Amino acid sequence: MKRTRRRSYSVFIFALLFIIGMFVFIFRWFSDGRSWANMPYNGHYAATGIADGGTITDCYGELLAYSSDGERVYNGREDVRKATLHMVGDTSTNISTSIQSIYRSSISGYNILFGASSFGKLLSNTNMQLTIDSAACATAYNALSGRNGAVVVYNYKTGELLCSVSTPTYDPASPPEISSDDTSYDGVYLDKTLSGLYPPGSTFKIVTLCAALENIPDVEDMTFYCNGSTDIDGHKVTCMDSHGELTLKEAFSHSCNIAFAELSCKLGKETLEKYADSLGITTSYKVNGNPTAKGNFDLDKAIKAEVAWAGIGQYTDEVCPMNMAILSAGVARGGSTIIPHTVKNTSLIDLSAVMSSKSLIKPSTAAKIKDMMRSTVSDYYGDWSFPSLTVCAKTGTAETGNNDEAHGWITGFTLDDDCPLAFACVVENGGLGFYSAGNVVSQTLETIAENMRNGN
Amino acid sequence: MDSIIEFITDYGVFALRVAAALLTVLTVVKCFYSMRIQKRGKKPLISLHNTITDETVPVYYWENSLGRSRGSDIYIADSTVSRDHAVLLRRNEGWFISDTGSKAGVFVNNKRCQGRTQIFLNDVITLGATQFEVKKGESSHQSVSEKDTAPHKKAMRPFVLLLLMLFSLLMFFTQAAFASDGFMPEAFVVYGAFSAVVISVFAFTRGFLKRASFELETLGLLFSGMGVSLLIRQNLRQAYVQLICVVLGVILFLVIIRLLEYPDKLLKMRMYAMGAAVVLLAINLVFGTVRSGAQNWIQIGSITVQPSELVKVIFIFVSAATLDVLQTNRNLTEFIVFSAICIGALFIMSDFGTALIFFATFLIISIIRSGDYKTVILALVAAFFGAMIILCFKPYIAQRFAAWGNVWQNYDDAAYQQARVLTYSASGGLFGVGVGNGFLKYIFASESDLVFGLLCEESGLIVAVTVALSLAALVFYTREITTLSRSSFYSISACCAAGLLIIQASLNVFGATDILPLTGVTLPFISLGGSSMISCWGLLAFIKAADERTYKKLSRKHIVQVAES
């Protein structure tokens, strides 16, 4: 019997494995249960949807969505509804990255201890306050005036996302029937600030500049000569203008392709790729749990002229508007950036995700880039375009590869202590960056600043 | 006004859920507590007085090996004694000694014994150069303090356990009656019928059989009852069918315990049992029908049976043997061939989940019976190659592996079921949304393969985890009682039965929750499935039989009398 007893320990192995497995399940249940319950097919919420869910307000308490008599009601202004569609979401959760999709169960009263049961609803806070300024979103939406694109503005000190607009959009109060061959709604369910990828054009020169400052000795004392085009191994690289002789600072603020093509060739593939990675162009950040699209910067097969084009944001380069704004925030903050968030501090979110900063650039380099981005506005475009703010920026006009008008870009930040804003904006086929995207951002920033300064 | 009523019902139903969870935990804890403290203390049954060394060796077990090998229950340091010389056994008729192939032989009062020979007090047993005189247990020089022998805490009275269990179940059935889509009085009818079954079993066990304990039955009936309550809102007819299967299961449980009372006689039946199992599987292979990928069903009229479930009971039965048989016949070949036939047949039926259960149980049996790790390693290697071959020939199994761990990428195709289980288990919270209020019940196989998710959703995490952990606790309990069993036949079969149940529970629970790939086996006692329910009760019978208290306890006086006569 003793032998049998000793050998019977073998059954313990299975019992112990079972108990370990059980603890794995319990652990996952507590840590991931909320996201499990949040799936769109969940019958506990599908029956009524979020039609009896809590309210969603913007940072000034403006109601963006609420429930009344078993129906979901959205903001009273059509432009606000359209501008905040991708942030707030619609009733049928078509926008998978929106608040009403990712916090669906919380808004509907999910509680980890009581699950989806009606008792849990009584105990849970189902209301959410967002960080966005809905009036500024409407301004951005109106400034886009029907053009497609994406606008991101956030407070680079707190990480609060103030404006996030993606077009095309629709009115969540009366969602349209969208037929699959209707191209005017292409990408309507995507939040382009997170999922859009665009050739960055000259905004990419921030990356090339950063690499040059840190890798080419005395680059700040170099001069460049631009006569509108140059020849690299038999391939032509062109510039928008014939700039003549330029310093590095002038080359950056005038966005001279010839100078930056020369720098790119000097830096070479590996260095440029390294900087595209370390500055977050090819990173996927998590904004509110949603991953941003990874940009593209791959020079494996590029010949020398293509490396030159890549260094000025063409070739196969692509970048997500959110990543560009995060990069600008990094420059503004002296090298270490902050990842934006969209939910005001409530019990509904995980605090560890709120304050997430990440070091991108050496502080000394960041200061130089900041200075050159400031000069772009002050010496080249003129401060009159931003009446109440001191802005540092880089624009871009990105060729799309076909005969369509180029995409207009702007990214940058303000220097104002009471209004520390980082931004990025793309206007699809908008033409020259400053006149398309720059205009949208200028109007948006002014609205935000006015509201911030007046406390609404 | 309406909202006030709604409010009261909301809170009332919620209170029911909390009560159900707390009562379930209480019942389970009390059952295991009761089983633990009623354990017999370690007290020698008789003792052997070595006339040469003048030492007295206490005899603790119903079956004791004597020999020169260190692992023997009674170790004899004598070079003329074989390593596994003999076995000393206790039966209702008294004590016996059996020579297990020793070189020098066993002599009782100077007569060489053939096979089992009964011995009496003061008989002299000679093994090689060693001589023992049979003495009473008390005459041992080792003093045994009173504390070790008697259970010093009062055990839970079986009747109290019964009431607790019935009351817990009332909470589940009441929830089913008041589920959100309207009042359903039939739930109470089912509860009444189930209670009648429970009370009959109790009256029969305690009143007629005079059995001392009712804990295992309480646990089995509690879980079976929960399973039935989950079916009420899903398919009332199936709830009744399941109830009938519980009755059949309990009958099988009682019959098996009765049959196992005399393991020596029963051992002769092993060949017939194996034959029956092979015939069952053969019938299945020839006449079986395919359901969701596996051909493991036989349809007889309107009744469908899963023969492989019944083969599980036979598998456990043939795995075990009494100690003297084990020592004389070490050869596992017969059992390996039988296992290979069973597992092979299940493979052909594409019932890989059950095949895996058989295989893992086979490993446990091999180790407990022979301590032979070589066989186990060989079997594992063979299984590895077997698994590779399946993956080559049955690509849909590989698909399950592909979905495993990637639920959220495949939640609308390959991992459809697992994703629903996770979502709805999280939607249940700690106390569930109430029996009958769940949404997982609309998903295919929710009441069988995915029942753990259903339990989480409708009854909450506390109940689901309690059920799961008590199946694990059953393993610990079973192993704890092994040396107190009346024969190693019981020890081995009980450990293997408990092992089989926990392996099956692992595959069910972790398959549904994406910790393991989904294999589609049932959760013991809870899942819908008549054959499965009956076989679980059959397996529980082996554990019950291993408990010394199950069979009419012979008073110590009686034993001494028998020995003296």
Short mmCIF file of C-alpha atoms in Angstrom, two decimals, chain A residues 126-434:
data_model
loop_
_atom_site.label_atom_id
_atom_site.label_comp_id
_atom_site.label_asym_id
_atom_site.label_seq_id
_atom_site.Cartn_x
_atom_site.Cartn_y
_atom_site.Cartn_z
CA THR A 126 -21.65 55.07 -16.88
CA ASN A 127 -20.84 58.67 -17.75
CA MET A 128 -17.64 59.66 -19.48
CA GLN A 129 -15.98 62.98 -19.96
CA LEU A 130 -13.60 63.30 -22.87
CA THR A 131 -10.62 65.60 -23.17
CA ILE A 132 -11.68 66.99 -26.54
CA ASP A 133 -12.96 70.48 -27.22
CA SER A 134 -15.97 69.80 -29.42
CA ALA A 135 -16.21 73.40 -30.62
CA ALA A 136 -12.63 73.22 -31.88
CA CYS A 137 -13.42 69.94 -33.60
CA ALA A 138 -16.31 71.65 -35.36
CA THR A 139 -13.99 74.50 -36.38
CA ALA A 140 -11.53 72.02 -37.86
CA TYR A 141 -14.34 70.17 -39.61
CA ASN A 142 -15.71 73.38 -41.10
CA ALA A 143 -12.23 74.54 -42.11
CA LEU A 144 -11.70 71.32 -44.01
CA SER A 145 -14.81 72.42 -45.96
CA GLY A 146 -15.60 69.06 -47.50
CA ARG A 147 -12.05 68.01 -48.21
CA ASN A 148 -10.85 64.70 -46.78
CA GLY A 149 -8.14 64.63 -44.18
CA ALA A 150 -7.21 64.40 -40.56
CA VAL A 151 -6.58 66.95 -37.81
CA VAL A 152 -4.94 66.22 -34.45
CA VAL A 153 -4.27 68.81 -31.73
CA TYR A 154 -3.28 67.95 -28.20
CA ASN A 155 -1.95 69.54 -25.08
CA TYR A 156 1.69 68.51 -24.98
CA LYS A 157 1.99 69.21 -21.27
CA THR A 158 -0.94 67.08 -20.08
CA GLY A 159 -1.38 64.74 -23.03
CA GLU A 160 -5.05 65.67 -23.33
CA LEU A 161 -6.29 65.26 -26.90
CA LEU A 162 -8.21 68.46 -27.73
CA CYS A 163 -9.12 68.01 -31.33
CA SER A 164 -9.31 64.93 -33.46
CA VAL A 165 -11.22 65.09 -36.71
CA SER A 166 -11.25 62.66 -39.58
CA THR A 167 -13.09 63.16 -42.86
CA PRO A 168 -15.12 61.91 -44.71
CA THR A 169 -17.61 61.63 -41.92
CA TYR A 170 -21.36 61.36 -41.47
CA ASP A 171 -24.02 62.42 -39.03
CA PRO A 172 -24.47 59.79 -36.28
CA ALA A 173 -27.98 61.12 -35.69
CA SER A 174 -28.98 59.94 -39.17
CA PRO A 175 -26.40 57.45 -40.46
CA PRO A 176 -26.49 57.18 -44.24
CA GLU A 177 -26.89 53.98 -46.19
CA ILE A 178 -23.47 53.60 -47.77
CA SER A 179 -23.28 51.50 -50.91
CA SER A 180 -19.98 49.76 -51.52
CA ASP A 181 -19.35 51.54 -54.82
CA ASP A 182 -19.87 55.01 -53.35
CA THR A 183 -16.32 56.39 -53.34
CA SER A 184 -17.26 59.61 -51.55
CA TYR A 185 -17.44 57.60 -48.31
CA ASP A 186 -14.13 55.77 -48.79
CA GLY A 187 -12.52 55.20 -45.40
CA VAL A 188 -15.45 56.77 -43.56
CA TYR A 189 -15.33 54.15 -40.78
CA LEU A 190 -11.62 54.75 -40.21
CA ASP A 191 -10.34 57.36 -37.85
CA LYS A 192 -7.61 58.71 -40.10
CA THR A 193 -5.84 60.44 -37.23
CA LEU A 194 -5.03 56.93 -35.96
CA SER A 195 -5.26 54.67 -38.96
CA GLY A 196 -4.46 56.96 -41.89
CA LEU A 197 -1.10 56.69 -43.62
CA TYR A 198 0.08 59.50 -45.91
CA PRO A 199 3.35 60.34 -47.63
CA PRO A 200 4.80 62.93 -45.25
CA GLY A 201 6.40 65.19 -47.88
CA SER A 202 8.59 67.90 -46.40
CA THR A 203 7.37 67.33 -42.83
CA PHE A 204 9.74 64.38 -42.92
CA LYS A 205 12.62 66.88 -43.12
CA ILE A 206 12.33 67.11 -39.31
CA VAL A 207 13.66 63.53 -39.17
CA THR A 208 16.39 64.17 -41.75
CA LEU A 209 17.36 67.38 -39.95
CA CYS A 210 17.58 65.56 -36.64
CA ALA A 211 19.81 62.88 -38.17
CA ALA A 212 22.00 65.50 -39.87
CA LEU A 213 22.43 67.55 -36.68
CA GLU A 214 23.62 64.50 -34.81
CA ASN A 215 25.68 62.81 -37.52
CA ILE A 216 27.22 65.36 -39.85
CA PRO A 217 29.95 67.42 -38.16
CA ASP A 218 29.56 71.20 -38.55
CA VAL A 219 26.37 70.74 -40.51
CA GLU A 220 25.12 74.05 -39.13
CA ASP A 221 27.97 75.87 -40.84
CA MET A 222 27.40 74.21 -44.18
CA THR A 223 25.96 76.08 -47.14
CA PHE A 224 23.92 74.59 -49.93
CA TYR A 225 23.28 75.77 -53.44
CA CYS A 226 19.91 75.23 -55.08
CA ASN A 227 19.06 76.00 -58.68
CA GLY A 228 15.79 74.10 -58.75
CA SER A 229 17.10 70.68 -59.54
CA THR A 230 20.07 68.41 -59.15
CA ASP A 231 21.29 65.21 -60.70
CA ILE A 232 22.05 62.13 -58.59
CA ASP A 233 23.53 59.22 -60.55
CA GLY A 234 21.56 60.25 -63.61
CA HIS A 235 18.26 60.74 -61.76
CA LYS A 236 16.78 64.17 -61.34
CA VAL A 237 15.77 65.55 -57.93
CA THR A 238 13.74 68.73 -58.13
CA CYS A 239 12.87 71.59 -55.79
CA MET A 240 9.77 73.78 -55.71
CA ASP A 241 11.90 76.83 -56.15
CA SER A 242 15.38 77.94 -57.11
CA HIS A 243 16.67 79.00 -53.70
CA GLY A 244 20.26 79.92 -54.53
CA GLU A 245 22.73 79.79 -51.66
CA LEU A 246 21.31 78.66 -48.31
CA THR A 247 22.41 77.91 -44.75
CA LEU A 248 21.00 74.82 -43.05
CA LYS A 249 18.45 76.92 -41.18
CA GLU A 250 17.32 78.62 -44.38
CA ALA A 251 17.24 75.30 -46.19
CA PHE A 252 14.89 73.94 -43.51
CA SER A 253 12.59 76.94 -43.24
CA HIS A 254 12.37 77.32 -47.03
CA SER A 255 12.05 73.55 -47.27
CA CYS A 256 14.73 73.18 -49.91
CA ASN A 257 14.70 69.72 -51.50
CA ILE A 258 18.16 70.06 -53.01
CA ALA A 259 19.82 70.73 -49.66
CA PHE A 260 17.97 67.88 -47.95
CA ALA A 261 18.67 65.49 -50.84
CA GLU A 262 22.34 66.23 -50.34
CA LEU A 263 22.06 65.65 -46.57
CA SER A 264 20.15 62.40 -47.12
CA CYS A 265 22.83 61.05 -49.44
CA LYS A 266 25.49 61.97 -46.89
CA LEU A 267 23.57 60.25 -44.08
CA GLY A 268 22.88 57.08 -46.05
CA LYS A 269 20.20 54.42 -45.75
CA GLU A 270 21.02 52.99 -42.34
CA THR A 271 21.22 56.30 -40.51
CA LEU A 272 17.97 57.57 -42.03
CA GLU A 273 16.18 54.31 -41.19
CA LYS A 274 17.54 54.43 -37.67
CA TYR A 275 16.18 57.94 -37.16
CA ALA A 276 12.81 57.14 -38.75
CA ASP A 277 12.52 54.34 -36.17
CA SER A 278 13.78 56.25 -33.16
CA LEU A 279 11.62 59.31 -33.86
CA GLY A 280 8.54 57.10 -33.91
CA ILE A 281 7.66 57.27 -37.62
CA THR A 282 7.49 53.47 -37.83
CA THR A 283 6.18 52.98 -34.28
CA SER A 284 2.65 51.94 -33.37
CA TYR A 285 1.63 54.00 -30.34
CA LYS A 286 -1.36 53.12 -28.21
CA VAL A 287 -3.77 56.01 -27.95
CA ASN A 288 -6.63 55.05 -25.66
CA GLY A 289 -5.91 51.41 -26.36
CA ASN A 290 -6.12 51.98 -30.10
CA PRO A 291 -2.91 51.35 -32.00
CA THR A 292 -1.76 54.08 -34.38
CA ALA A 293 -0.79 52.96 -37.87
CA LYS A 294 2.89 52.09 -38.25
CA GLY A 295 4.50 54.33 -40.80
CA ASN A 296 6.64 53.10 -43.63
CA PHE A 297 10.30 53.92 -44.14
CA ASP A 298 12.05 51.11 -45.92
CA LEU A 299 15.20 51.85 -47.97
CA ASP A 300 16.35 48.25 -48.47
CA LYS A 301 15.99 48.38 -52.24
CA ALA A 302 16.44 52.12 -52.72
CA ILE A 303 19.06 53.46 -55.15
CA LYS A 304 20.90 56.68 -54.24
CA ALA A 305 18.39 59.05 -55.83
CA GLU A 306 15.58 57.24 -54.04
CA VAL A 307 17.39 57.67 -50.73
CA ALA A 308 17.47 61.38 -51.53
CA TRP A 309 13.72 61.41 -52.23
CA ALA A 310 13.07 59.38 -49.07
CA GLY A 311 14.95 61.98 -47.00
CA ILE A 312 12.53 64.64 -48.26
CA GLY A 313 9.47 62.57 -47.46
CA GLN A 314 8.67 61.05 -50.84
CA TYR A 315 9.75 57.65 -52.30
CA THR A 316 7.67 55.02 -50.37
CA ASP A 317 7.55 56.99 -47.10
CA GLU A 318 4.28 56.97 -45.21
CA VAL A 319 3.35 58.30 -41.80
CA CYS A 320 0.31 58.43 -39.54
CA PRO A 321 -0.88 61.95 -38.56
CA MET A 322 -0.99 60.98 -34.86
CA ASN A 323 2.65 59.87 -34.95
CA MET A 324 3.61 63.18 -36.56
CA ALA A 325 1.85 65.13 -33.80
CA ILE A 326 3.58 62.97 -31.19
CA LEU A 327 6.94 63.75 -32.82
CA SER A 328 6.22 67.50 -32.76
CA ALA A 329 5.24 67.25 -29.10
CA GLY A 330 8.61 65.60 -28.52
CA VAL A 331 10.40 68.59 -30.06
CA ALA A 332 8.23 70.99 -28.07
CA ARG A 333 8.97 69.19 -24.79
CA GLY A 334 12.72 69.22 -25.39
CA GLY A 335 13.10 65.66 -26.61
CA SER A 336 10.73 63.54 -24.55
CA THR A 337 7.24 63.24 -25.91
CA ILE A 338 3.91 62.35 -24.33
CA ILE A 339 1.30 59.98 -25.77
CA PRO A 340 -2.12 61.62 -25.97
CA HIS A 341 -5.20 60.30 -24.20
CA THR A 342 -8.85 61.08 -24.76
CA VAL A 343 -10.69 60.28 -21.55
CA LYS A 344 -10.71 62.75 -18.65
CA ASN A 345 -9.61 61.25 -15.40
CA THR A 346 -12.54 59.17 -14.24
CA SER A 347 -12.65 55.83 -12.55
CA LEU A 348 -13.28 54.22 -15.90
CA ILE A 349 -9.71 54.27 -17.13
CA ASP A 350 -6.41 52.98 -16.19
CA LEU A 351 -4.25 55.78 -14.83
CA SER A 352 -0.95 54.21 -15.82
CA ALA A 353 -1.80 54.74 -19.49
CA VAL A 354 -2.52 58.44 -18.99
CA MET A 355 0.90 59.76 -18.21
CA SER A 356 3.08 57.95 -20.67
CA SER A 357 6.10 59.83 -21.87
CA LYS A 358 8.78 58.53 -24.15
CA SER A 359 12.18 59.93 -24.99
CA LEU A 360 12.67 60.56 -28.72
CA ILE A 361 15.41 63.14 -29.28
CA LYS A 362 18.48 64.42 -27.45
CA PRO A 363 17.53 67.68 -25.69
CA SER A 364 20.31 69.67 -27.43
CA THR A 365 19.14 68.49 -30.84
CA ALA A 366 15.51 69.15 -29.93
CA ALA A 367 16.37 72.76 -29.06
CA LYS A 368 18.01 73.28 -32.47
CA ILE A 369 15.05 71.72 -34.31
CA LYS A 370 12.67 73.89 -32.28
CA ASP A 371 14.61 76.98 -33.28
CA MET A 372 14.46 76.06 -36.98
CA MET A 373 10.75 75.20 -36.82
CA ARG A 374 10.13 78.57 -35.18
CA SER A 375 12.07 80.30 -37.93
CA THR A 376 9.91 78.52 -40.53
CA VAL A 377 6.89 80.41 -39.25
CA SER A 378 8.49 83.66 -38.09
CA ASP A 379 10.89 84.18 -41.01
CA TYR A 380 9.16 82.43 -43.86
CA TYR A 381 5.38 82.25 -43.53
CA GLY A 382 4.93 85.08 -41.04
CA ASP A 383 3.35 85.11 -37.59
CA TRP A 384 0.28 86.96 -38.88
CA SER A 385 -1.24 83.56 -39.74
CA PHE A 386 -1.52 82.71 -36.04
CA PRO A 387 -2.74 85.94 -34.42
CA SER A 388 -2.74 85.00 -30.75
CA LEU A 389 -0.14 82.22 -30.67
CA THR A 390 3.58 81.73 -31.16
CA VAL A 391 3.89 78.76 -33.47
CA CYS A 392 6.75 76.51 -34.59
CA ALA A 393 5.91 74.36 -37.58
CA LYS A 394 6.97 72.44 -40.64
CA THR A 395 4.76 72.16 -43.68
CA GLY A 396 4.76 69.61 -46.41
CA THR A 397 3.31 69.17 -49.85
CA ALA A 398 3.37 65.47 -50.54
CA GLU A 399 3.18 64.20 -54.09
CA THR A 400 0.76 61.27 -54.28
CA GLY A 401 2.36 59.55 -57.25
CA ASN A 402 -0.53 60.14 -59.65
CA ASN A 403 -1.77 63.29 -61.27
CA ASP A 404 -3.95 64.35 -58.35
CA GLU A 405 -3.19 67.46 -56.39
CA ALA A 406 -0.57 66.87 -53.64
CA HIS A 407 -1.56 66.30 -49.99
CA GLY A 408 -1.03 69.34 -47.82
CA TRP A 409 0.62 68.81 -44.44
CA ILE A 410 1.51 70.82 -41.41
CA THR A 411 2.88 69.73 -38.06
CA GLY A 412 4.27 71.69 -35.15
CA PHE A 413 3.49 73.21 -31.80
CA THR A 414 2.88 76.46 -29.97
CA LEU A 415 5.29 78.05 -27.52
CA ASP A 416 2.58 79.67 -25.40
CA ASP A 417 2.62 78.56 -21.77
CA ASP A 418 -1.12 78.96 -21.37
CA CYS A 419 -1.79 77.05 -24.57
CA PRO A 420 0.82 74.34 -25.08
CA LEU A 421 -0.47 72.64 -28.22
CA ALA A 422 1.11 70.10 -30.55
CA PHE A 423 -0.59 69.43 -33.85
CA ALA A 424 -0.55 67.63 -37.16
CA CYS A 425 -2.92 68.03 -40.06
CA VAL A 426 -3.26 66.54 -43.53
CA VAL A 427 -5.61 67.79 -46.19
CA GLU A 428 -5.91 65.22 -48.94
CA ASN A 429 -5.23 66.72 -52.38
CA GLY A 430 -5.19 70.10 -50.70
CA GLY A 431 -2.14 71.37 -52.55
CA LEU A 432 0.46 73.52 -50.82
CA GLY A 433 0.73 72.50 -47.17
CA PHE A 434 0.70 75.93 -45.61
#
